[in-house]
mmCIF file of C-alpha atoms in Angstrom:
data_model
loop_
_atom_site.group_PDB
_atom_site.id
_atom_site.type_symbol
_atom_site.label_atom_id
_atom_site.label_comp_id
_atom_site.label_asym_id
_atom_site.label_seq_id
_atom_site.Cartn_x
_atom_site.Cartn_y
_atom_site.Cartn_z
ATOM 1 C CA UNK A 1 77.027 -30.560 -5.807
ATOM 2 C CA UNK A 2 75.656 -33.874 -4.599
ATOM 3 C CA UNK A 3 72.386 -35.518 -5.625
ATOM 4 C CA UNK A 4 70.891 -38.329 -3.563
ATOM 5 C CA UNK A 5 67.805 -39.964 -5.036
ATOM 6 C CA UNK A 6 65.373 -42.584 -3.830
ATOM 7 C CA UNK A 7 62.694 -43.833 -6.227
ATOM 8 C CA UNK A 8 60.128 -46.584 -6.502
ATOM 9 C CA UNK A 9 57.409 -47.664 -8.911
ATOM 10 C CA UNK A 10 54.522 -50.103 -9.201
ATOM 11 C CA UNK A 11 52.967 -51.486 -12.390
ATOM 12 C CA UNK A 12 49.628 -53.273 -12.671
ATOM 13 C CA UNK A 13 48.240 -55.118 -15.710
ATOM 14 C CA UNK A 14 44.997 -56.987 -15.145
ATOM 15 C CA UNK A 15 42.504 -57.806 -17.862
ATOM 16 C CA UNK A 16 41.800 -54.634 -19.845
ATOM 17 C CA UNK A 17 43.295 -52.403 -17.155
ATOM 18 C CA UNK A 18 46.784 -50.877 -16.955
ATOM 19 C CA UNK A 19 48.123 -48.714 -14.123
ATOM 20 C CA UNK A 20 51.462 -47.221 -13.095
ATOM 21 C CA UNK A 21 52.444 -45.429 -9.902
ATOM 22 C CA UNK A 22 55.857 -43.883 -9.256
ATOM 23 C CA UNK A 23 57.412 -41.714 -6.556
ATOM 24 C CA UNK A 24 60.855 -40.127 -6.296
ATOM 25 C CA UNK A 25 62.713 -37.987 -3.776
ATOM 26 C CA UNK A 26 65.770 -35.891 -4.698
ATOM 27 C CA UNK A 27 68.094 -34.278 -2.165
ATOM 28 C CA UNK A 28 70.373 -31.861 -4.041
ATOM 29 C CA UNK A 29 73.005 -29.615 -2.514
ATOM 30 C CA UNK A 30 71.633 -26.093 -2.183
ATOM 31 C CA UNK A 31 67.952 -27.093 -2.462
ATOM 32 C CA UNK A 32 65.471 -28.540 -0.014
ATOM 33 C CA UNK A 33 64.477 -32.200 -0.639
ATOM 34 C CA UNK A 34 61.844 -32.516 -3.361
ATOM 35 C CA UNK A 35 59.331 -35.323 -3.849
ATOM 36 C CA UNK A 36 57.763 -35.878 -7.269
ATOM 37 C CA UNK A 37 55.600 -38.630 -8.669
ATOM 38 C CA UNK A 38 53.259 -39.844 -11.351
ATOM 39 C CA UNK A 39 50.083 -41.880 -11.716
ATOM 40 C CA UNK A 40 48.650 -43.256 -14.936
ATOM 41 C CA UNK A 41 45.727 -45.438 -15.951
ATOM 42 C CA UNK A 42 44.942 -47.103 -19.260
ATOM 43 C CA UNK A 43 42.026 -49.174 -20.505
ATOM 44 C CA UNK A 44 41.801 -51.422 -23.579
ATOM 45 C CA UNK A 45 38.432 -50.852 -25.252
ATOM 46 C CA UNK A 46 39.470 -53.477 -27.803
ATOM 47 C CA UNK A 47 42.729 -55.366 -28.393
ATOM 48 C CA UNK A 48 43.861 -52.522 -30.665
ATOM 49 C CA UNK A 49 42.284 -49.426 -29.048
ATOM 50 C CA UNK A 50 43.532 -48.093 -25.717
ATOM 51 C CA UNK A 51 42.730 -44.922 -23.772
ATOM 52 C CA UNK A 52 44.923 -43.446 -21.054
ATOM 53 C CA UNK A 53 45.177 -40.591 -18.586
ATOM 54 C CA UNK A 54 48.348 -39.507 -16.769
ATOM 55 C CA UNK A 55 49.242 -37.030 -14.034
ATOM 56 C CA UNK A 56 52.782 -36.204 -12.926
ATOM 57 C CA UNK A 57 54.823 -33.606 -11.065
ATOM 58 C CA UNK A 58 58.354 -32.468 -11.872
ATOM 59 C CA UNK A 59 61.320 -30.658 -10.367
ATOM 60 C CA UNK A 60 64.322 -29.154 -12.207
ATOM 61 C CA UNK A 61 67.122 -27.346 -10.365
ATOM 62 C CA UNK A 62 69.082 -24.742 -12.356
ATOM 63 C CA UNK A 63 72.293 -26.036 -13.956
ATOM 64 C CA UNK A 64 75.753 -24.659 -13.173
ATOM 65 C CA UNK A 65 75.565 -22.734 -16.465
ATOM 66 C CA UNK A 66 72.209 -21.234 -15.406
ATOM 67 C CA UNK A 67 73.738 -20.147 -12.113
ATOM 68 C CA UNK A 68 77.343 -19.206 -12.862
ATOM 69 C CA UNK A 69 78.218 -19.006 -16.575
ATOM 70 C CA UNK A 70 80.127 -15.698 -17.129
ATOM 71 C CA UNK A 71 77.884 -13.003 -18.570
ATOM 72 C CA UNK A 72 74.770 -15.237 -18.359
ATOM 73 C CA UNK A 73 74.497 -17.067 -15.037
ATOM 74 C CA UNK A 74 72.165 -15.828 -12.334
ATOM 75 C CA UNK A 75 72.922 -17.183 -8.821
ATOM 76 C CA UNK A 76 69.504 -16.071 -7.502
ATOM 77 C CA UNK A 77 67.561 -18.505 -9.731
ATOM 78 C CA UNK A 78 64.857 -20.673 -8.197
ATOM 79 C CA UNK A 79 64.229 -24.295 -9.189
ATOM 80 C CA UNK A 80 61.452 -25.160 -11.649
ATOM 81 C CA UNK A 81 58.416 -27.095 -10.477
ATOM 82 C CA UNK A 82 55.749 -28.462 -12.803
ATOM 83 C CA UNK A 83 52.460 -30.364 -12.984
ATOM 84 C CA UNK A 84 51.503 -32.229 -16.131
ATOM 85 C CA UNK A 85 48.210 -33.839 -17.120
ATOM 86 C CA UNK A 86 47.576 -35.671 -20.377
ATOM 87 C CA UNK A 87 44.935 -37.917 -21.907
ATOM 88 C CA UNK A 88 45.154 -39.895 -25.100
ATOM 89 C CA UNK A 89 43.789 -42.516 -27.453
ATOM 90 C CA UNK A 90 46.111 -45.087 -29.037
ATOM 91 C CA UNK A 91 45.254 -47.476 -31.848
ATOM 92 C CA UNK A 92 47.864 -50.183 -32.410
ATOM 93 C CA UNK A 93 47.671 -53.244 -34.599
ATOM 94 C CA UNK A 94 50.118 -55.180 -36.788
ATOM 95 C CA UNK A 95 51.805 -52.719 -39.135
ATOM 96 C CA UNK A 96 49.725 -49.668 -38.156
ATOM 97 C CA UNK A 97 49.639 -47.184 -35.240
ATOM 98 C CA UNK A 98 47.717 -43.975 -34.541
ATOM 99 C CA UNK A 99 48.138 -41.790 -31.442
ATOM 100 C CA UNK A 100 46.208 -38.696 -30.309
ATOM 101 C CA UNK A 101 47.213 -37.008 -27.043
ATOM 102 C CA UNK A 102 46.125 -33.785 -25.356
ATOM 103 C CA UNK A 103 48.246 -32.258 -22.596
ATOM 104 C CA UNK A 104 48.571 -29.337 -20.219
ATOM 105 C CA UNK A 105 51.769 -28.464 -18.374
ATOM 106 C CA UNK A 106 51.777 -25.848 -15.577
ATOM 107 C CA UNK A 107 55.245 -24.610 -14.608
ATOM 108 C CA UNK A 108 56.343 -22.474 -11.665
ATOM 109 C CA UNK A 109 59.670 -20.600 -11.942
ATOM 110 C CA UNK A 110 60.340 -21.723 -15.522
ATOM 111 C CA UNK A 111 64.029 -21.135 -16.327
ATOM 112 C CA UNK A 112 64.638 -19.302 -19.603
ATOM 113 C CA UNK A 113 66.727 -16.507 -21.144
ATOM 114 C CA UNK A 114 65.720 -12.914 -20.384
ATOM 115 C CA UNK A 115 67.039 -9.449 -21.215
ATOM 116 C CA UNK A 116 65.623 -7.879 -18.031
ATOM 117 C CA UNK A 117 66.182 -8.339 -14.318
ATOM 118 C CA UNK A 118 69.839 -9.308 -14.859
ATOM 119 C CA UNK A 119 72.900 -8.523 -12.731
ATOM 120 C CA UNK A 120 74.618 -5.191 -13.561
ATOM 121 C CA UNK A 121 76.582 -5.245 -16.809
ATOM 122 C CA UNK A 122 74.679 -8.212 -18.292
ATOM 123 C CA UNK A 123 72.901 -7.893 -21.650
ATOM 124 C CA UNK A 124 70.889 -11.042 -20.903
ATOM 125 C CA UNK A 125 70.773 -13.805 -18.327
ATOM 126 C CA UNK A 126 68.948 -16.870 -17.079
ATOM 127 C CA UNK A 127 65.769 -15.909 -15.249
ATOM 128 C CA UNK A 128 62.589 -17.334 -13.772
ATOM 129 C CA UNK A 129 59.129 -16.992 -15.304
ATOM 130 C CA UNK A 130 56.924 -17.103 -12.221
ATOM 131 C CA UNK A 131 53.986 -18.851 -13.906
ATOM 132 C CA UNK A 132 53.866 -20.534 -17.310
ATOM 133 C CA UNK A 133 51.448 -22.926 -18.972
ATOM 134 C CA UNK A 134 51.747 -25.086 -22.090
ATOM 135 C CA UNK A 135 48.548 -26.568 -23.519
ATOM 136 C CA UNK A 136 48.687 -28.678 -26.630
ATOM 137 C CA UNK A 137 47.784 -31.734 -28.651
ATOM 138 C CA UNK A 138 49.946 -34.268 -30.442
ATOM 139 C CA UNK A 139 48.988 -36.499 -33.380
ATOM 140 C CA UNK A 140 51.263 -39.325 -34.493
ATOM 141 C CA UNK A 141 51.000 -42.251 -36.902
ATOM 142 C CA UNK A 142 53.095 -45.009 -38.436
ATOM 143 C CA UNK A 143 52.494 -47.606 -41.154
ATOM 144 C CA UNK A 144 54.438 -50.637 -42.351
ATOM 145 C CA UNK A 145 54.134 -51.649 -46.018
ATOM 146 C CA UNK A 146 56.198 -54.814 -46.422
ATOM 147 C CA UNK A 147 59.648 -53.261 -47.085
ATOM 148 C CA UNK A 148 58.561 -49.631 -46.621
ATOM 149 C CA UNK A 149 57.795 -47.972 -43.281
ATOM 150 C CA UNK A 150 56.368 -44.479 -42.778
ATOM 151 C CA UNK A 151 55.958 -42.469 -39.578
ATOM 152 C CA UNK A 152 55.239 -38.914 -38.532
ATOM 153 C CA UNK A 153 53.940 -36.656 -35.784
ATOM 154 C CA UNK A 154 52.626 -33.101 -35.389
ATOM 155 C CA UNK A 155 52.185 -30.945 -32.271
ATOM 156 C CA UNK A 156 50.054 -27.849 -31.872
ATOM 157 C CA UNK A 157 50.710 -26.070 -28.583
ATOM 158 C CA UNK A 158 50.125 -22.787 -26.802
ATOM 159 C CA UNK A 159 53.152 -21.920 -24.576
ATOM 160 C CA UNK A 160 52.138 -18.884 -22.512
ATOM 161 C CA UNK A 161 53.805 -16.688 -19.897
ATOM 162 C CA UNK A 162 50.791 -16.307 -17.601
ATOM 163 C CA UNK A 163 52.175 -13.156 -15.983
ATOM 164 C CA UNK A 164 52.279 -11.207 -19.255
ATOM 165 C CA UNK A 165 50.028 -13.230 -21.584
ATOM 166 C CA UNK A 166 52.877 -13.407 -24.117
ATOM 167 C CA UNK A 167 54.123 -16.526 -25.875
ATOM 168 C CA UNK A 168 57.117 -18.081 -24.097
ATOM 169 C CA UNK A 169 60.452 -17.229 -25.688
ATOM 170 C CA UNK A 170 62.019 -19.570 -28.261
ATOM 171 C CA UNK A 171 59.006 -21.940 -28.276
ATOM 172 C CA UNK A 172 57.091 -22.688 -31.447
ATOM 173 C CA UNK A 173 53.350 -23.220 -31.563
ATOM 174 C CA UNK A 174 53.761 -25.927 -34.230
ATOM 175 C CA UNK A 175 56.443 -28.577 -34.683
ATOM 176 C CA UNK A 176 56.723 -32.143 -35.917
ATOM 177 C CA UNK A 177 58.567 -34.701 -37.968
ATOM 178 C CA UNK A 178 58.102 -37.225 -40.775
ATOM 179 C CA UNK A 179 60.281 -40.114 -41.920
ATOM 180 C CA UNK A 180 60.373 -43.011 -44.400
ATOM 181 C CA UNK A 181 62.563 -46.115 -44.478
ATOM 182 C CA UNK A 182 62.954 -48.815 -47.129
ATOM 183 C CA UNK A 183 64.682 -52.147 -46.546
ATOM 184 C CA UNK A 184 65.640 -54.441 -49.434
ATOM 185 C CA UNK A 185 67.834 -57.388 -48.623
ATOM 186 C CA UNK A 186 71.034 -56.153 -46.987
ATOM 187 C CA UNK A 187 70.442 -52.496 -47.897
ATOM 188 C CA UNK A 188 68.392 -50.044 -45.832
ATOM 189 C CA UNK A 189 67.773 -46.468 -46.976
ATOM 190 C CA UNK A 190 65.765 -43.734 -45.347
ATOM 191 C CA UNK A 191 65.120 -40.061 -44.922
ATOM 192 C CA UNK A 192 63.253 -37.678 -42.710
ATOM 193 C CA UNK A 193 62.450 -34.095 -41.855
ATOM 194 C CA UNK A 194 62.079 -32.281 -38.537
ATOM 195 C CA UNK A 195 60.295 -28.939 -38.712
ATOM 196 C CA UNK A 196 59.367 -26.077 -36.408
ATOM 197 C CA UNK A 197 57.164 -23.018 -36.775
ATOM 198 C CA UNK A 198 58.112 -19.445 -35.936
ATOM 199 C CA UNK A 199 59.275 -18.528 -32.447
ATOM 200 C CA UNK A 200 59.513 -15.286 -30.481
ATOM 201 C CA UNK A 201 62.879 -14.206 -29.096
ATOM 202 C CA UNK A 202 63.704 -11.593 -26.458
ATOM 203 C CA UNK A 203 63.168 -7.979 -27.477
ATOM 204 C CA UNK A 204 59.990 -9.102 -29.286
ATOM 205 C CA UNK A 205 62.044 -10.209 -32.288
ATOM 206 C CA UNK A 206 61.014 -13.160 -34.428
ATOM 207 C CA UNK A 207 62.875 -16.356 -35.252
ATOM 208 C CA UNK A 208 61.732 -17.905 -38.524
ATOM 209 C CA UNK A 209 60.529 -21.464 -38.860
ATOM 210 C CA UNK A 210 62.997 -24.092 -40.034
ATOM 211 C CA UNK A 211 63.298 -27.650 -41.303
ATOM 212 C CA UNK A 212 66.161 -30.135 -40.950
ATOM 213 C CA UNK A 213 66.427 -32.929 -43.535
ATOM 214 C CA UNK A 214 68.278 -36.209 -43.010
ATOM 215 C CA UNK A 215 69.241 -38.977 -45.443
ATOM 216 C CA UNK A 216 70.956 -42.238 -44.528
ATOM 217 C CA UNK A 217 71.826 -45.691 -45.847
ATOM 218 C CA UNK A 218 72.998 -48.889 -44.145
ATOM 219 C CA UNK A 219 74.477 -52.017 -45.709
ATOM 220 C CA UNK A 220 74.891 -55.289 -43.799
ATOM 221 C CA UNK A 221 78.285 -56.543 -44.974
ATOM 222 C CA UNK A 222 77.929 -59.663 -42.810
ATOM 223 C CA UNK A 223 75.655 -60.731 -39.969
ATOM 224 C CA UNK A 224 77.811 -58.855 -37.439
ATOM 225 C CA UNK A 225 79.054 -55.945 -39.599
#
C-alpha cells in the first residue's frame, strides 16, 4: 500500500487575532484521493483570556488488521470520514491555566468492532457504523506553586450511533486525568491517575469503569545524567 500526501498551511497572528488554515490531500492505494482541511480563529479579549473556534474534516482508511486480520478483518470496510467543530475559552497567565472546550464530531462509516454483519464463521469483526456523532465538553486546569505543579482534565461526552440511538461501543461518557509533580533540588517526584467511566460492549454487556495510577521519581546525577 502506498500513501502519497501533499499538505500546506498558513498561520496569521496580527494584534489580538489568530488564524490558521490547513489543507491536505492523501492518495492511498485502494481508495480515491481524499482532501481534508481545517480552519481556526482565535481572539485575545485580554492578554490572558482567549476565545477560539475551529472546524476540520478528517479521513481514516481501515488498517490492514481491520481488513485482513484472521477471524476479525473485513475486506469490505469503507473508510471513515469526519467533520469536527469546537469552540473554547482559554485563560493563561504565569503559573495558572484554565481551559473550557465544547465539541461535536460527526463521523460517517466509523470503524469499530461488531458481532453482526460479519463474514461466515466469524464471531465478531471490524464493521462500519454508517452515522455516528460525539458531542462533548472538556474542562482542564493547571497550577504552579513554586516547587509543586498540579494539572487535571475532565471530559463529558455523548458518543451515539445515530442509526440505532445506542451509545457507541467501548466509549465512556466520562473520562479524565489528574497529576501532581514536586521538584526539590535534583529530585523530582510525581504521581497521577487516568480514569474512565463505564462503557458498553457488544452484546449489550457492560465494561466497568477503571483507574490507572502512576508514580515516578527522577534524580539528576549530573547536568547531563
